[in-house]
Amino acid sequence: MKKHGFLSPHLPVLIADIRKNGACQFAVAEAFNELGMCALRDININPSNLQEVFGDSLFGRVLTSFQSAVILCERGLLSDAATLIRSAAETAIILTAVVRDEEVCNTLTLGIMHQERTLALSWLHESPVNMVLSKEDVATLENRIAVIDRDYPVVKNLEDAPIRLDVLAETYGSSALYNIVRRISAVNAVHATLGALRRQANDDSALAVQGFKFGPDEEDLPATLSDALSVMSSALVSIYHRFPEVEHQDDFEKCQAAWRSLSI
């Protein structure tokens, strides 16, 4: 660790220790992951159904982020794991909305077009990016904006992105993910806040900061993995709602019971 940090060739020893210390939590995470992989394999989408196309893609993104977060957890990179879990929570909130209301698919599409158009405009009109654009680059960006304006005329007049996570969470029943996982992780890990920075500090409850540390963190491993499980559970419920043929109810209930038994 002193020479290579988290790229150390001796990392497998560290991973083995962390997984041993959190054996119960990792076992439950692996059980949820198996359910996720089974669902991903069994989903049979109708390509003409936007709910199913978006739903499948969003679920795949949640599952990938979940797996990535577990990999970071077993390396003691809990702050970075929490960052991924927050991203997964945002995706799960949108997934829940999409599978329950097909109109959200249209809103999501407008949001994607709004973001793409705004980015293209910033490249064209903001230095120093526009200083390095070739004539071909400029023509490509201008053409893309014209296509969006033609196909999605409402986007041009949008003052803000149409996707509001807080509204989607409140409307479609994902408030817990929004208020607990997303917002708390923002304060404790994602942003450069005092809560996040204290992860790098060596301190004593009765003293000021004694120094700074760089290395694996296991202090809130159970809580971090539990947040990841919250996201994965929500995503599975949404997929089961839209694709009842892939539901594994008995196994899902066993995973939920195992998670509750951890008492986190």
CSV table of C-alpha atoms in Angstrom, one decimal:
chain,number,residue,atom,x,y,z
A,1,MET,CA,0.0,0.0,0.0
A,2,LYS,CA,2.8,2.4,0.8
A,3,LYS,CA,4.3,2.1,-2.6
A,4,HIS,CA,1.4,1.4,-5.0
A,5,GLY,CA,-1.7,2.4,-3.0
A,6,PHE,CA,-4.8,0.6,-4.1
A,7,LEU,CA,-2.9,-0.6,-7.2
A,8,SER,CA,-0.7,-2.7,-5.0
A,9,PRO,CA,0.1,-6.2,-6.3
A,10,HIS,CA,-0.5,-7.5,-2.8
A,11,LEU,CA,-4.2,-6.3,-2.8
A,12,PRO,CA,-5.6,-9.9,-2.8
A,13,VAL,CA,-4.4,-10.3,0.8
A,14,LEU,CA,-6.3,-7.1,1.8
A,15,ILE,CA,-9.4,-8.2,-0.1
A,16,ALA,CA,-9.4,-11.6,1.7
A,17,ASP,CA,-9.2,-9.9,5.1
A,18,ILE,CA,-12.0,-7.4,4.3
A,19,ARG,CA,-14.3,-10.2,2.9
A,20,LYS,CA,-13.6,-12.3,6.0
A,21,ASN,CA,-14.5,-9.4,8.3
A,22,GLY,CA,-17.7,-8.7,6.3
A,23,ALA,CA,-18.5,-12.3,5.3
A,24,CYS,CA,-22.2,-12.1,6.2
A,25,GLN,CA,-22.8,-8.8,4.3
A,26,PHE,CA,-20.9,-10.0,1.2
A,27,ALA,CA,-22.8,-13.2,1.2
A,28,VAL,CA,-26.1,-11.4,1.1
A,29,ALA,CA,-24.7,-9.0,-1.6
A,30,GLU,CA,-23.7,-12.0,-3.7
A,31,ALA,CA,-27.2,-13.6,-3.3
A,32,PHE,CA,-28.8,-10.3,-4.6
A,33,ASN,CA,-26.4,-10.2,-7.4
A,34,GLU,CA,-27.3,-13.7,-8.5
A,35,LEU,CA,-31.0,-12.7,-8.6
A,36,GLY,CA,-30.0,-9.7,-10.6
A,37,MET,CA,-28.1,-11.8,-13.1
A,38,CYS,CA,-31.0,-14.2,-13.4
A,39,ALA,CA,-33.4,-11.4,-14.1
A,40,LEU,CA,-31.1,-9.8,-16.7
A,41,ARG,CA,-30.8,-13.2,-18.4
A,42,ASP,CA,-34.5,-14.0,-18.4
A,43,ILE,CA,-35.9,-10.6,-19.5
A,44,ASN,CA,-37.4,-10.8,-22.9
A,45,ILE,CA,-38.2,-7.3,-24.2
A,46,ASN,CA,-40.4,-6.1,-26.9
A,47,PRO,CA,-38.2,-3.8,-29.0
A,48,SER,CA,-41.2,-1.6,-29.9
A,49,ASN,CA,-42.1,-1.1,-26.2
A,50,LEU,CA,-40.2,1.9,-24.8
A,51,GLN,CA,-41.0,0.9,-21.2
A,52,GLU,CA,-39.4,-2.4,-21.7
A,53,VAL,CA,-36.4,-1.1,-23.7
A,54,PHE,CA,-35.7,1.6,-21.1
A,55,GLY,CA,-36.5,-0.7,-18.2
A,56,ASP,CA,-34.1,-3.4,-19.4
A,57,SER,CA,-31.3,-0.8,-20.0
A,58,LEU,CA,-31.8,1.0,-16.7
A,59,PHE,CA,-31.8,-2.3,-14.8
A,60,GLY,CA,-28.5,-3.3,-16.5
A,61,ARG,CA,-27.0,0.0,-15.4
A,62,VAL,CA,-28.1,-0.5,-11.8
A,63,LEU,CA,-26.7,-4.1,-11.7
A,64,THR,CA,-23.4,-3.0,-13.2
A,65,SER,CA,-23.1,-0.2,-10.6
A,66,PHE,CA,-24.0,-2.5,-7.8
A,67,GLN,CA,-21.4,-5.0,-8.8
A,68,SER,CA,-18.8,-2.2,-9.1
A,69,ALA,CA,-19.7,-0.9,-5.7
A,70,VAL,CA,-19.2,-4.4,-4.2
A,71,ILE,CA,-15.8,-4.6,-5.8
A,72,LEU,CA,-14.8,-1.3,-4.3
A,73,CYS,CA,-16.2,-2.3,-0.9
A,74,GLU,CA,-14.0,-5.4,-0.8
A,75,ARG,CA,-11.0,-3.2,-1.4
A,76,GLY,CA,-11.9,-0.8,1.4
A,77,LEU,CA,-12.8,2.0,-1.0
A,78,LEU,CA,-16.0,2.9,0.7
A,79,SER,CA,-16.3,6.5,-0.3
A,80,ASP,CA,-15.9,5.6,-4.0
A,81,ALA,CA,-18.4,2.7,-3.5
A,82,ALA,CA,-20.9,5.2,-2.0
A,83,THR,CA,-20.4,7.4,-5.1
A,84,LEU,CA,-21.4,4.5,-7.3
A,85,ILE,CA,-24.3,3.5,-5.1
A,86,ARG,CA,-25.6,7.1,-5.3
A,87,SER,CA,-25.5,6.9,-9.1
A,88,ALA,CA,-27.2,3.5,-9.0
A,89,ALA,CA,-29.9,4.9,-6.7
A,90,GLU,CA,-30.7,7.7,-9.2
A,91,THR,CA,-31.0,5.1,-12.0
A,92,ALA,CA,-33.2,2.9,-9.8
A,93,ILE,CA,-35.5,5.9,-9.1
A,94,ILE,CA,-35.9,6.5,-12.8
A,95,LEU,CA,-36.4,2.7,-13.4
A,96,THR,CA,-39.2,2.6,-10.9
A,97,ALA,CA,-40.9,5.6,-12.6
A,98,VAL,CA,-40.5,4.1,-16.1
A,99,VAL,CA,-42.0,0.7,-15.4
A,100,ARG,CA,-45.0,2.3,-13.7
A,101,ASP,CA,-45.8,5.1,-16.2
A,102,GLU,CA,-45.0,4.9,-19.9
A,103,GLU,CA,-45.2,8.7,-20.1
A,104,VAL,CA,-42.0,8.9,-18.1
A,105,CYS,CA,-40.3,7.3,-21.2
A,106,ASN,CA,-41.1,10.4,-23.2
A,107,THR,CA,-39.9,12.7,-20.4
A,108,LEU,CA,-36.7,10.7,-20.2
A,109,THR,CA,-36.2,11.0,-23.9
A,110,LEU,CA,-36.7,14.8,-23.8
A,111,GLY,CA,-34.2,14.9,-20.9
A,112,ILE,CA,-31.6,13.1,-23.0
A,113,MET,CA,-32.1,15.4,-25.9
A,114,HIS,CA,-32.1,18.5,-23.7
A,115,GLN,CA,-28.7,17.4,-22.2
A,116,GLU,CA,-27.2,16.7,-25.6
A,117,ARG,CA,-28.4,20.0,-27.1
A,118,THR,CA,-27.1,22.0,-24.1
A,119,LEU,CA,-23.7,20.3,-24.3
A,120,ALA,CA,-23.4,20.9,-28.0
A,121,LEU,CA,-24.3,24.6,-27.6
A,122,SER,CA,-21.7,24.9,-24.8
A,123,TRP,CA,-19.0,23.4,-27.1
A,124,LEU,CA,-19.9,25.8,-29.8
A,125,HIS,CA,-20.1,29.0,-27.8
A,126,GLU,CA,-17.8,28.6,-24.7
A,127,SER,CA,-14.1,29.0,-24.7
A,128,PRO,CA,-11.7,27.3,-24.7
A,129,VAL,CA,-13.5,24.4,-26.3
A,130,ASN,CA,-14.7,26.2,-29.4
A,131,MET,CA,-11.1,27.3,-30.0
A,132,VAL,CA,-10.0,23.8,-30.8
A,133,LEU,CA,-13.0,22.7,-32.9
A,134,SER,CA,-12.4,22.0,-36.6
A,135,LYS,CA,-14.9,23.2,-39.2
A,136,GLU,CA,-16.1,19.6,-39.5
A,137,ASP,CA,-16.6,19.5,-35.7
A,138,VAL,CA,-18.7,22.7,-35.8
A,139,ALA,CA,-20.7,21.4,-38.7
A,140,THR,CA,-21.4,18.2,-36.9
A,141,LEU,CA,-22.5,20.0,-33.7
A,142,GLU,CA,-24.7,22.4,-35.6
A,143,ASN,CA,-26.3,19.6,-37.6
A,144,ARG,CA,-27.0,17.7,-34.4
A,145,ILE,CA,-28.7,20.7,-32.8
A,146,ALA,CA,-30.8,21.2,-36.0
A,147,VAL,CA,-31.9,17.5,-35.9
A,148,ILE,CA,-32.9,17.8,-32.2
A,149,ASP,CA,-34.8,21.0,-32.9
A,150,ARG,CA,-36.6,19.3,-35.8
A,151,ASP,CA,-37.5,16.0,-34.1
A,152,TYR,CA,-38.0,17.4,-30.6
A,153,PRO,CA,-39.1,21.0,-31.0
A,154,VAL,CA,-40.2,21.4,-27.4
A,155,VAL,CA,-36.6,20.9,-26.2
A,156,LYS,CA,-35.4,24.2,-27.6
A,157,ASN,CA,-37.7,26.1,-25.2
A,158,LEU,CA,-36.9,24.1,-22.1
A,159,GLU,CA,-35.2,26.3,-19.4
A,160,ASP,CA,-34.3,23.3,-17.3
A,161,ALA,CA,-33.9,19.6,-17.6
A,162,PRO,CA,-37.4,17.9,-17.6
A,163,ILE,CA,-36.2,15.0,-15.3
A,164,ARG,CA,-36.6,15.9,-11.6
A,165,LEU,CA,-35.4,13.0,-9.4
A,166,ASP,CA,-37.1,14.3,-6.3
A,167,VAL,CA,-40.5,14.5,-8.1
A,168,LEU,CA,-40.1,11.1,-9.6
A,169,ALA,CA,-39.2,9.6,-6.3
A,170,GLU,CA,-42.1,11.2,-4.5
A,171,THR,CA,-44.6,10.3,-7.3
A,172,TYR,CA,-43.6,6.7,-7.9
A,173,GLY,CA,-42.6,5.6,-4.4
A,174,SER,CA,-38.8,5.8,-4.3
A,175,SER,CA,-38.6,8.5,-1.6
A,176,ALA,CA,-36.5,6.2,0.6
A,177,LEU,CA,-33.8,5.8,-2.0
A,178,TYR,CA,-33.8,9.6,-2.7
A,179,ASN,CA,-33.8,10.8,0.9
A,180,ILE,CA,-31.6,8.1,2.5
A,181,VAL,CA,-29.3,6.7,0.0
A,182,ARG,CA,-28.8,9.5,-2.5
A,183,ARG,CA,-28.8,12.5,-0.1
A,184,ILE,CA,-26.8,11.0,2.7
A,185,SER,CA,-24.2,9.6,0.4
A,186,ALA,CA,-23.8,13.1,-1.1
A,187,VAL,CA,-23.0,14.5,2.3
A,188,ASN,CA,-20.8,11.6,3.5
A,189,ALA,CA,-18.9,10.5,0.4
A,190,VAL,CA,-19.7,12.0,-3.0
A,191,HIS,CA,-19.0,15.7,-2.5
A,192,ALA,CA,-16.1,17.4,-0.9
A,193,THR,CA,-17.9,18.0,2.4
A,194,LEU,CA,-16.5,17.8,5.9
A,195,GLY,CA,-18.2,14.5,6.3
A,196,ALA,CA,-16.5,13.1,3.2
A,197,LEU,CA,-13.1,14.6,4.1
A,198,ARG,CA,-13.1,13.1,7.6
A,199,ARG,CA,-12.7,9.7,6.0
A,200,GLN,CA,-9.1,10.8,5.2
A,201,ALA,CA,-8.5,12.0,8.8
A,202,ASN,CA,-6.9,10.2,11.7
A,203,ASP,CA,-8.6,11.6,14.8
A,204,ASP,CA,-9.6,11.0,18.3
A,205,SER,CA,-13.1,11.6,19.7
A,206,ALA,CA,-11.6,13.9,22.4
A,207,LEU,CA,-8.9,15.5,20.2
A,208,ALA,CA,-8.6,17.5,17.0
A,209,VAL,CA,-7.5,15.8,13.7
A,210,GLN,CA,-4.1,14.1,14.3
A,211,GLY,CA,-3.1,13.6,10.7
A,212,PHE,CA,-4.3,12.2,7.4
A,213,LYS,CA,-4.6,8.7,6.1
A,214,PHE,CA,-4.6,6.9,2.8
A,215,GLY,CA,-5.7,3.4,2.8
A,216,PRO,CA,-8.5,0.9,3.1
A,217,ASP,CA,-11.6,1.9,5.2
A,218,GLU,CA,-13.8,-0.7,6.8
A,219,GLU,CA,-15.5,1.4,9.4
A,220,ASP,CA,-19.0,1.6,7.8
A,221,LEU,CA,-18.7,-1.4,5.4
A,222,PRO,CA,-22.0,-2.9,6.7
A,223,ALA,CA,-23.9,0.4,6.1
A,224,THR,CA,-22.4,0.9,2.7
A,225,LEU,CA,-23.3,-2.5,1.5
A,226,SER,CA,-26.8,-2.2,3.0
A,227,ASP,CA,-27.3,1.0,0.9
A,228,ALA,CA,-26.2,-1.0,-2.2
A,229,LEU,CA,-28.7,-3.7,-1.3
A,230,SER,CA,-31.5,-1.1,-0.9
A,231,VAL,CA,-30.8,0.0,-4.5
A,232,MET,CA,-30.6,-3.6,-5.8
A,233,SER,CA,-33.8,-4.6,-4.0
A,234,SER,CA,-35.7,-1.6,-5.4
A,235,ALA,CA,-34.5,-2.4,-9.0
A,236,LEU,CA,-35.5,-6.0,-8.7
A,237,VAL,CA,-39.0,-5.1,-7.5
A,238,SER,CA,-39.4,-2.8,-10.5
A,239,ILE,CA,-38.2,-5.5,-12.9
A,240,TYR,CA,-40.6,-8.0,-11.4
A,241,HIS,CA,-43.4,-5.5,-11.7
A,242,ARG,CA,-42.8,-5.0,-15.5
A,243,PHE,CA,-41.6,-8.5,-16.3
A,244,PRO,CA,-43.5,-10.9,-14.1
A,245,GLU,CA,-42.2,-13.9,-16.0
A,246,VAL,CA,-38.7,-13.4,-14.6
A,247,GLU,CA,-39.9,-13.1,-10.9
A,248,HIS,CA,-38.1,-15.4,-8.4
A,249,GLN,CA,-40.4,-14.6,-5.5
A,250,ASP,CA,-39.2,-17.3,-3.1
A,251,ASP,CA,-35.5,-16.6,-3.7
A,252,PHE,CA,-36.2,-12.8,-3.4
A,253,GLU,CA,-38.0,-13.2,-0.1
A,254,LYS,CA,-35.1,-15.3,1.2
A,255,CYS,CA,-32.6,-12.6,0.2
A,256,GLN,CA,-34.7,-10.0,1.9
A,257,ALA,CA,-34.9,-12.0,5.1
A,258,ALA,CA,-31.1,-12.5,5.1
A,259,TRP,CA,-30.6,-8.8,4.6
A,260,ARG,CA,-33.0,-8.0,7.5
A,261,SER,CA,-31.2,-10.5,9.7
A,262,LEU,CA,-28.0,-8.4,9.4
A,263,SER,CA,-29.9,-5.7,11.5
A,264,ILE,CA,-28.1,-2.8,9.8
